[in-house]
Coordinates of C-alpha atoms and ligand atoms in Angstrom, one line a residue:
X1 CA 0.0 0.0 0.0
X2 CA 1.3 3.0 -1.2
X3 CA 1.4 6.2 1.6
X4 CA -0.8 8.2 -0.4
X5 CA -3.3 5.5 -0.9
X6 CA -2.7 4.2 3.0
X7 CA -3.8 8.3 3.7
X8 CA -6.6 8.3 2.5
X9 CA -8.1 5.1 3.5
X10 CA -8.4 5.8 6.7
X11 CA -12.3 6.2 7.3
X12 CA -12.6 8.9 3.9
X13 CA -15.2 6.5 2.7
X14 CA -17.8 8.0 5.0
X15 CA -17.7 10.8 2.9
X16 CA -17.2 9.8 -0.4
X17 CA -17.8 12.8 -2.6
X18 CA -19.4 10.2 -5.4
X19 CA -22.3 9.9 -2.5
X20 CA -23.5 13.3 -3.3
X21 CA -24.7 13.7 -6.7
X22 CA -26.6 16.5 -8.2
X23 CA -28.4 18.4 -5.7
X24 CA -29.1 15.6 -3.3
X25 CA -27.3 17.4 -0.9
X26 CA -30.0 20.0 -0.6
X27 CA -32.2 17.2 1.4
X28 CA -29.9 16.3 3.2
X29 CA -30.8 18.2 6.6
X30 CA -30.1 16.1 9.4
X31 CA -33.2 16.1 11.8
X32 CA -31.5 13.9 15.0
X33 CA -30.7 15.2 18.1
X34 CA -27.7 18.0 18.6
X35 CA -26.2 16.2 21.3
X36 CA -25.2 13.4 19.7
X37 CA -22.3 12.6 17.7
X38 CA -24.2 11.2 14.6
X39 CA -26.2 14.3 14.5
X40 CA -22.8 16.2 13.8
X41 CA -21.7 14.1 11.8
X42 CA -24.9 13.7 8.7
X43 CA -24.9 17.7 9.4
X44 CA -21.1 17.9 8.1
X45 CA -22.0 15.4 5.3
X46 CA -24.9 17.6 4.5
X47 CA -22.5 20.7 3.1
X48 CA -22.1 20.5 -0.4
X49 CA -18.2 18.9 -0.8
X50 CA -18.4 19.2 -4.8
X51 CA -15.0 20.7 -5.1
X52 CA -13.7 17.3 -3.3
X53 CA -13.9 16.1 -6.7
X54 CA -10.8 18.1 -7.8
X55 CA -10.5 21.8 -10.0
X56 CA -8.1 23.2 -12.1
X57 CA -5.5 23.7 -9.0
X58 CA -5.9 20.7 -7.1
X59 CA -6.2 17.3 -7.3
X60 CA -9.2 15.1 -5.7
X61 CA -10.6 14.1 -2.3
X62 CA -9.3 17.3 -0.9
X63 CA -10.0 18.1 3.1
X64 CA -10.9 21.6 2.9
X65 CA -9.0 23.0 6.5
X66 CA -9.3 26.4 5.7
X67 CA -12.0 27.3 7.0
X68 CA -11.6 31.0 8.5
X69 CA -11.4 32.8 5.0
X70 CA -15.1 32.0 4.8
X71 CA -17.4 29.3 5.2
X72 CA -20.3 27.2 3.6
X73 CA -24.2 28.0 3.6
X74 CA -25.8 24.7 5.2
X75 CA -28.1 23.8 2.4
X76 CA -30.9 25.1 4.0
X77 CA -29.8 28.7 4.1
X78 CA -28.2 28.0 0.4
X79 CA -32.0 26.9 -0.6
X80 CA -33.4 30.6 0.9
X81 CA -30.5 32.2 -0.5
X82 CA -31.6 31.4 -4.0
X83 CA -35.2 31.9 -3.2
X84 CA -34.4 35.5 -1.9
X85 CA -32.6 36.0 -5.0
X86 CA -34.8 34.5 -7.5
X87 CA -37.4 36.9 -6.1
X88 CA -35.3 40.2 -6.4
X89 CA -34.4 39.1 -9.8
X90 CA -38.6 39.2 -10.5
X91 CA -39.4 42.1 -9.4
X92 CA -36.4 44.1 -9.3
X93 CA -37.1 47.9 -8.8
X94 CA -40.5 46.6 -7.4
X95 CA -38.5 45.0 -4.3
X96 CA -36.2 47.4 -3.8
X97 CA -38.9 50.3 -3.9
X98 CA -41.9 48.5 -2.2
X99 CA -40.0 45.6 0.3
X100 CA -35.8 46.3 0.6
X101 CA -36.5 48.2 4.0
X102 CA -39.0 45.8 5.6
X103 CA -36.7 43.2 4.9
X104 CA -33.6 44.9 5.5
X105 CA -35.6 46.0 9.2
X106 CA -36.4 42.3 9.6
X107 CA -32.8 41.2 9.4
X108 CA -31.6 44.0 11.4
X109 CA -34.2 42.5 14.2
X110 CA -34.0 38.6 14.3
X111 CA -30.1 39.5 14.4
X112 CA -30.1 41.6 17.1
X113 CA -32.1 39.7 18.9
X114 CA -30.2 36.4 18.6
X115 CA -26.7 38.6 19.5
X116 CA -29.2 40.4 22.8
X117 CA -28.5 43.6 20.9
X118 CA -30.4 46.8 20.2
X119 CA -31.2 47.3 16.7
X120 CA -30.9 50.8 16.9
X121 CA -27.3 50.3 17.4
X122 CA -26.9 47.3 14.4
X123 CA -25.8 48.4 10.9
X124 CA -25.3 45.9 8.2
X125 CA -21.6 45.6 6.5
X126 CA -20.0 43.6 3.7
X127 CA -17.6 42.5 5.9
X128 CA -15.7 43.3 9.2
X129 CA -13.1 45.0 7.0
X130 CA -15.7 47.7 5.9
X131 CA -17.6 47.7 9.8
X132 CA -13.9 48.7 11.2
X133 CA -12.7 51.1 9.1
X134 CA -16.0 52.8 9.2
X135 CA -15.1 53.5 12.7
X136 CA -11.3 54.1 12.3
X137 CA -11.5 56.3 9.0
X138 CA -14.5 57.7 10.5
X139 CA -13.4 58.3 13.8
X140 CA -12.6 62.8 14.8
X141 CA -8.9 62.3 15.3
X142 CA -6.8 65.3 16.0
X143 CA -3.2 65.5 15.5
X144 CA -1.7 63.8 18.9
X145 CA -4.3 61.6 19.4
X146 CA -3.0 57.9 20.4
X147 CA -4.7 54.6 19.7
X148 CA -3.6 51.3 21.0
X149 CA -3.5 48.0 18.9
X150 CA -2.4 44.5 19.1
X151 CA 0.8 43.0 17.6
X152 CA -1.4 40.3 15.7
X153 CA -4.3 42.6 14.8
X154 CA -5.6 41.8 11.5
X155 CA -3.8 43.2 8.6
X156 CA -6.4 45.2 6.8
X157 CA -6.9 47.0 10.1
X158 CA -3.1 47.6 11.2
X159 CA -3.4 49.6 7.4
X160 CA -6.2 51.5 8.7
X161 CA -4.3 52.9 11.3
X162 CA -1.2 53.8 9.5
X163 CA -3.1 55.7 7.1
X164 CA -5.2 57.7 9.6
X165 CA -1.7 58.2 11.4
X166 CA -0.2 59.3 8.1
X167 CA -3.5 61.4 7.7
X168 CA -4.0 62.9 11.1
X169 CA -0.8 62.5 12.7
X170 CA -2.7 59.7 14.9
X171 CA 0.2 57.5 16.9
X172 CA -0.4 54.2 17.1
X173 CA 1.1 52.7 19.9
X174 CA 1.3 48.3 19.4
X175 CA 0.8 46.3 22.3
X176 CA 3.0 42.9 22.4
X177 CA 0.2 40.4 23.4
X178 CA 1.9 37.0 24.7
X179 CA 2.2 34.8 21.5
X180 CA 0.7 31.7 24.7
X181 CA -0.2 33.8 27.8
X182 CA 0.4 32.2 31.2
X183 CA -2.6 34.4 32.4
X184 CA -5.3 36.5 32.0
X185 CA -3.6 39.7 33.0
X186 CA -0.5 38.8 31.3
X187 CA -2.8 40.0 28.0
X188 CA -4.7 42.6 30.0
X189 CA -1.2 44.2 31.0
X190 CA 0.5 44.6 27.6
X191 CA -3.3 46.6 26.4
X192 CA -2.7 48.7 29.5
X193 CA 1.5 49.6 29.2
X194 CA 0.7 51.1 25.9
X195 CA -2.2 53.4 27.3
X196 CA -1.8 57.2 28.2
X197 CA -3.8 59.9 29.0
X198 CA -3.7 60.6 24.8
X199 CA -5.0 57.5 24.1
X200 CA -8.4 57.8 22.6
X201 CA -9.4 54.6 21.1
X202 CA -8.0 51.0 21.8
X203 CA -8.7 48.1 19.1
X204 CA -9.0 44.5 20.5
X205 CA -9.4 41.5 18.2
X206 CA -11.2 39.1 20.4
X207 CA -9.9 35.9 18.4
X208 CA -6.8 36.3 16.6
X209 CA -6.9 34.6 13.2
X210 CA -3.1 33.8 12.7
X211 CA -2.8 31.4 15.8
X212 CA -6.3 30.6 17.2
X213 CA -5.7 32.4 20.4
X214 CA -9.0 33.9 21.9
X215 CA -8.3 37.1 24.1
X216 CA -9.8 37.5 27.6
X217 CA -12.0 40.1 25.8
X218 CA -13.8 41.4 28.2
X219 CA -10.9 41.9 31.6
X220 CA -9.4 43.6 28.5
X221 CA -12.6 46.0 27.9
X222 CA -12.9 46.5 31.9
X223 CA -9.4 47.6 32.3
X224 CA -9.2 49.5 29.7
X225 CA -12.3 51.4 30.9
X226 CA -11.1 51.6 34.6
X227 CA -7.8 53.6 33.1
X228 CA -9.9 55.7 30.7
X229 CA -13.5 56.0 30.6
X230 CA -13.6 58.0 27.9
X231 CA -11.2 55.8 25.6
X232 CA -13.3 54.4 22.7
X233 CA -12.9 50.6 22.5
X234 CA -13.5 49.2 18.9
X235 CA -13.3 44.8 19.2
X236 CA -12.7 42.8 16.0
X237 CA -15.0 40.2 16.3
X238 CA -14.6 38.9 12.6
X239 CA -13.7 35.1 14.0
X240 CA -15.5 34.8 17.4
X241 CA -19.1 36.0 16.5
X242 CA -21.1 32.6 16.8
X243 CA -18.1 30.9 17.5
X244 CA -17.2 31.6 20.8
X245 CA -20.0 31.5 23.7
X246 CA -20.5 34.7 23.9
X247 CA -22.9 37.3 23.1
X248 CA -21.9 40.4 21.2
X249 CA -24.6 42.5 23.1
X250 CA -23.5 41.5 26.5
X251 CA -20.3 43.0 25.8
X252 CA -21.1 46.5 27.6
X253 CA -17.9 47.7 27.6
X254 CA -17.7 47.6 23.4
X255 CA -18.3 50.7 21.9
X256 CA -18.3 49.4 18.9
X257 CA -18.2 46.1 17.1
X258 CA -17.4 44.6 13.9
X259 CA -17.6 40.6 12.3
X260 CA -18.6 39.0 9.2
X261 CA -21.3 37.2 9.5
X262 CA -20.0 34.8 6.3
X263 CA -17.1 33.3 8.7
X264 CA -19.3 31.5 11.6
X265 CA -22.6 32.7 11.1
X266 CA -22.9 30.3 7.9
X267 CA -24.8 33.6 6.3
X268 CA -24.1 34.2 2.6
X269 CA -20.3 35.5 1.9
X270 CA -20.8 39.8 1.8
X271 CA -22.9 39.8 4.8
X272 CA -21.0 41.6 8.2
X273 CA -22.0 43.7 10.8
X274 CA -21.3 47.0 12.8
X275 CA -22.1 47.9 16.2
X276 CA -22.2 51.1 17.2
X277 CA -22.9 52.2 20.9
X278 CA -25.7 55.0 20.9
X279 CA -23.5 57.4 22.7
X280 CA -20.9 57.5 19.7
X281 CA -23.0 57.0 16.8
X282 CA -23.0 60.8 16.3
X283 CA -19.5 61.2 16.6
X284 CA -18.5 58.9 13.9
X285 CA -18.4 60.0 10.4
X286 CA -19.7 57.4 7.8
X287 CA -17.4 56.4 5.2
X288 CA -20.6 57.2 2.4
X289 CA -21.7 60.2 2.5
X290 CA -25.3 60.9 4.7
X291 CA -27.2 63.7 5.7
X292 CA -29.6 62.6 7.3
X293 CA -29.9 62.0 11.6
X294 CA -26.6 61.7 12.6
X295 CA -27.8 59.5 15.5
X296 CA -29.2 57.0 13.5
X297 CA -27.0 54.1 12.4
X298 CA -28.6 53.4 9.1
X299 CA -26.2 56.1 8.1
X300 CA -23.7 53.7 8.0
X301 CA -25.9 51.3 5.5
X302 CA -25.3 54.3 2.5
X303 CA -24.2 51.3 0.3
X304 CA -26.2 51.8 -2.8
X305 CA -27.8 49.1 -4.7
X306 CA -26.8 46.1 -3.2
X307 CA -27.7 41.9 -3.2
X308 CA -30.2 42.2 -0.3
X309 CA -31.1 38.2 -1.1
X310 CA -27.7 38.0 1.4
X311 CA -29.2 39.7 4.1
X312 CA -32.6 37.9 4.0
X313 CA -31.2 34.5 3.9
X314 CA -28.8 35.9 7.0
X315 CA -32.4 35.0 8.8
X316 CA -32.1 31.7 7.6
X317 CA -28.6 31.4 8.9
X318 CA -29.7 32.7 12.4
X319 CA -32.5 29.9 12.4
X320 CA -30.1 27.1 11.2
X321 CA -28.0 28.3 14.4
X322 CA -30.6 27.4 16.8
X323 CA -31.6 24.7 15.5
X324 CA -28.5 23.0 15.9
X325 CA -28.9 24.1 19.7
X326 CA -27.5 27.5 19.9
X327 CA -24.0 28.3 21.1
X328 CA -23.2 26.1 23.2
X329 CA -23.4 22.9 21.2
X330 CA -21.6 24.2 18.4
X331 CA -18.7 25.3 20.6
X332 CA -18.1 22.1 22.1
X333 CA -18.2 20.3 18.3
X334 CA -15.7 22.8 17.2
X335 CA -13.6 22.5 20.4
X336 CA -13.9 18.5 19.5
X337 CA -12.7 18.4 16.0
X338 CA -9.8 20.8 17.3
X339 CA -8.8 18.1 19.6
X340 CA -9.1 15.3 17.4
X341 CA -6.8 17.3 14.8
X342 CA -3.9 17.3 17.5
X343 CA -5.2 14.0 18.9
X344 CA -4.9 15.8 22.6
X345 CA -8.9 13.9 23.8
X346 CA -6.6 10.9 23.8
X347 CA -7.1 9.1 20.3
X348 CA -4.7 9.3 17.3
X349 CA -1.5 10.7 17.0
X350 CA -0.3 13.4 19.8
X351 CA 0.8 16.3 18.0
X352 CA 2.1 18.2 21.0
X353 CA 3.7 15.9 22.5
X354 CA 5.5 14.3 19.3
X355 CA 8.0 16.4 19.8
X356 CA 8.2 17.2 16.3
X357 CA 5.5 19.9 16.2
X358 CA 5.1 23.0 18.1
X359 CA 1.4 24.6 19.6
X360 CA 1.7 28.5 18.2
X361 CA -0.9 28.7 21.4
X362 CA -1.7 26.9 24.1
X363 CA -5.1 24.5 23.3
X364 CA -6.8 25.9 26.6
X365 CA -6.8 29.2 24.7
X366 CA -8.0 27.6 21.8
X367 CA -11.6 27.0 20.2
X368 CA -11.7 25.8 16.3
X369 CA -8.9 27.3 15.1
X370 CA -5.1 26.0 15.9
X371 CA -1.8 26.7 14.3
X372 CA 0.7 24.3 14.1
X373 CA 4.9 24.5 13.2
X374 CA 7.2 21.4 12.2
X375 CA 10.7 21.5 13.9
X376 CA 12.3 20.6 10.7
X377 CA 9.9 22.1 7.8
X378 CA 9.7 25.5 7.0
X379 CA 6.0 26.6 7.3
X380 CA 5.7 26.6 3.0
X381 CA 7.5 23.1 2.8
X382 CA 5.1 21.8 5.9
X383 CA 1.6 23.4 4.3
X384 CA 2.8 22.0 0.7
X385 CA 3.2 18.8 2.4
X386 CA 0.1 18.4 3.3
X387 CA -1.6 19.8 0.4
X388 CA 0.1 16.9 -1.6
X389 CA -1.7 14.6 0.8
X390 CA -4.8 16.2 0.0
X391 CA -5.1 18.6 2.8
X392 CA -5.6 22.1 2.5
X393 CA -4.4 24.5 5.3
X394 CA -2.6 27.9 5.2
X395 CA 0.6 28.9 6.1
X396 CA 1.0 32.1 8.2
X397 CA 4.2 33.7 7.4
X398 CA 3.7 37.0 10.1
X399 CA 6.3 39.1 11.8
X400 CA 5.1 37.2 15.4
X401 CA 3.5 34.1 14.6
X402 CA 4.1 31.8 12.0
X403 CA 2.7 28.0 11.1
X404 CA 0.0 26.4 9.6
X405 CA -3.3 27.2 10.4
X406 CA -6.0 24.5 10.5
X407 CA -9.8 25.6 10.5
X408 CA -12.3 23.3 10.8
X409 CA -16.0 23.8 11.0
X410 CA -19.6 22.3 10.7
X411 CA -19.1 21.0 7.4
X412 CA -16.0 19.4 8.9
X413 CA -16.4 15.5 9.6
X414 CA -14.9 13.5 12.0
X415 CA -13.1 11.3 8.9
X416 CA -11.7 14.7 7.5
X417 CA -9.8 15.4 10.8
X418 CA -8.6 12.0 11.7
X419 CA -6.8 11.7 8.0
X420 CA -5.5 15.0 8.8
X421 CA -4.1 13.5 11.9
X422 CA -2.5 10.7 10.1
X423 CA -0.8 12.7 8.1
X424 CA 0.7 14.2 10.7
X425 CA 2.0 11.2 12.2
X426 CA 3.3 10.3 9.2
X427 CA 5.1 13.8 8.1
X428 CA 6.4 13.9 12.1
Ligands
PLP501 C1 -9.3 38.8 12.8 C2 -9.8 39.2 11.5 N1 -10.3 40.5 11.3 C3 -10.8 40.9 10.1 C4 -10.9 40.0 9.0 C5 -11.5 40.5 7.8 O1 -12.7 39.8 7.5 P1 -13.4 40.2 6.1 O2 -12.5 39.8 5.0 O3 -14.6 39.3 6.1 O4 -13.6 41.6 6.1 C6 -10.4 38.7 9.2 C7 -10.5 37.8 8.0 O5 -10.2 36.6 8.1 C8 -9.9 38.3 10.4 O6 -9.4 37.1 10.6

């Protein structure tokens, strides 16, 4: 038996790609009960896996591990999706004159309702890359003014604040956050060492995307607050919305808030969010042009035409969320195909203690996402190995953490993770 062959027979028959033909997969809702394994399991199969039949860059029976770019529509929210767009394609001007704001209004309300937020403080986004720099661009900075970040902030957002530096003579001031705290306040001290009495905004990401590391968000947001009151605190939430337990409106120390909604939500891809806190809304300048109340946050929804169908089916999304039992549920199958990846619940191959990898952060920090280095293999030669074994991953080459990032999710079955893991084994 060849490696290659020995790879990939280990338990990839359960999902077959040739099983799903046509649009089978669009029946395929599982209906069991979210507390059982098998549940989990038909609900992974039930994601359409046609690109596991190969394209023009890769070959066959890929294990999509990438995950955190964006993510699949279940087929349910696929199937409204379509609907939603079928309609708008009907009756065009009709919709967008007689039923966009209903529906947009309808969104904007099942959302913040799910997220225990108030809607008059909800604005829909493409994207947390558009909901941030609405804030920073949009933000009255005066020459002087100081903003803290984090050393593994988000790169689109790191550019935000060099330009309003280079624009407004902003200084940015970066706080080193611990690569693999020991503690809690290890994270919360390096936010507060960079803070002065200047400092007039402080951006947090609550998960970081190059490592998996998830922030003790809100001792951050407290002590941040306790040293400034007035200090406006802007949270990346791009990878912990609906993945993490924890809901965005019961974070009262956020002034403002942004996430896609394409990432965990399982909403359409161009679908994000932006929270704004009432008393700021007026002091933040929208990147379109409005006129209208400065105090309501629809001014920051000056898109233009737009594909609403994304925001309708985002309902759908929302409703496929609880039916699969809410946060809590969905945490702990994340958290468990994690663990199987690094075989650390006991099963498989023990990637941290092989000796041959290293944990960019500790697992108790963790929640899907992990990020892994060889001792040996550069992170390239390590994410092309696994690519050749039919794995797909990405490799973070960044100025403080570098590896290879592995991202499950719901479409993720127990089979996918457990090759991955003997291909580990077998590259250690
Ligand atoms: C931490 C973080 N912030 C922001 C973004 C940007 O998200 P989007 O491309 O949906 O705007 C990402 C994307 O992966 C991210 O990981």
């Amino acid at each position: 038996m060849n490696r290659k062959h020995f790879i990939y027979s280990l338990g990839l028959g359960a999902v077959a790609p040739s099983a799903l033909k046509g649009g089978e997969w669009l029946e395929r809702v599982p209906k069991g009960n979210p507390k059982e394994e098998k549940f989990w399991e038909d609900l992974a199969r039930s994601f359409p896996k046609n690109y596991q039949k190969g394209g023009k860059q890769w070959e066959t029976n890929i294990v999509n591990l990438e995950n955190g770019y964006f993510s699949h529509m279940p087929p349910e929210v696929f199937l409204a999706h379509v609907a939603h767009h079928n309609h708008i394609n009907d009756a065009t001007s009709l919709f967008m004159r007689l039923e966009q704001q209903d529906e947009i209004e309808k969104s904007r309300l099942t959302f913040a309702q799910s997220q225990n937020l108030d809607p008059d403080e909800l604005a829909f986004t493409r994207n947390t890359t558009e909901s941030l720099n609405a804030v920073i661009m949009g933000f009255p900075w005066k020459a002087g003014d100081e903003v803290v970040i984090g050393n593994q902030d988000y790169g689109s957002m790191v550019e935000a604040f060099e330009q309003v530096s280079k624009r407004y003579g902003v200084v940015v001031n970066v706080a080193n956050v611990p690569l693999s705290p020991e503690t809690d306040e290890d994270v919360v001290a390096a936010y507060l060492k960079e803070m002065t009495l200047k400092t007039r905004m402080v951006h947090i990401t609550h998960l970081i995307n190059l490592s998996g590391q998830i922030l003790p968000l809100q001792k951050v947001l407290n002590a941040v607050k306790a040293f400034k009151s007035d200090v406006m605190t802007l949270v990346d939430a791009a990878h912990s919305l609906n993945h993490v337990v924890l809901k965005m409106g019961d974070l009262i120390q956020a002034d403002a808030i942004g996430a896609s909604l394409h990432k965990w939500t399982c909403a359409p891809i161009g679908v994000g969010m932006l929270v704004v806190k009432k008393e700021w809304i007026s002091q933040i300048w929208p990147l379109m042009g409005d006129s209208g109340d400065p105090n309501n946050i629809r001014k920051f929804e000056h898109q233009g035409t737009r594909p609403i169908d994304s925001l309708m089916a985002l309902r759908k999304a929302i409703e496929f969320g609880e039916k699969i039992g809410g946060a809590v549920p969905k945490w702990n199958r994340l958290v468990f195909l994690r663990k199987l990846i690094l075989g650390s619940n006991g099963n498989g191959f023990n990637v941290k203690e092989s000796g041959s990898y290293h944990l960019v952060c500790n697992e108790d920090r963790l929640g899907a996402i992990c990020c892994i280095k060889h001792k040996d293999k550069t992170v390239q030669e390590l994410q092309n190995d696994l690519m050749k074994e039919g794995i797909f991953t990405v490799g973070i080459e960044h100025k403080v953490v570098q590896g290879v990032r592995i991202t499950p999710h719901l479409s993720t079955s127990k089979s996918d993770v457990l090759r991955l893991n003997s291909v580990l084994a077998i590259l250690a």
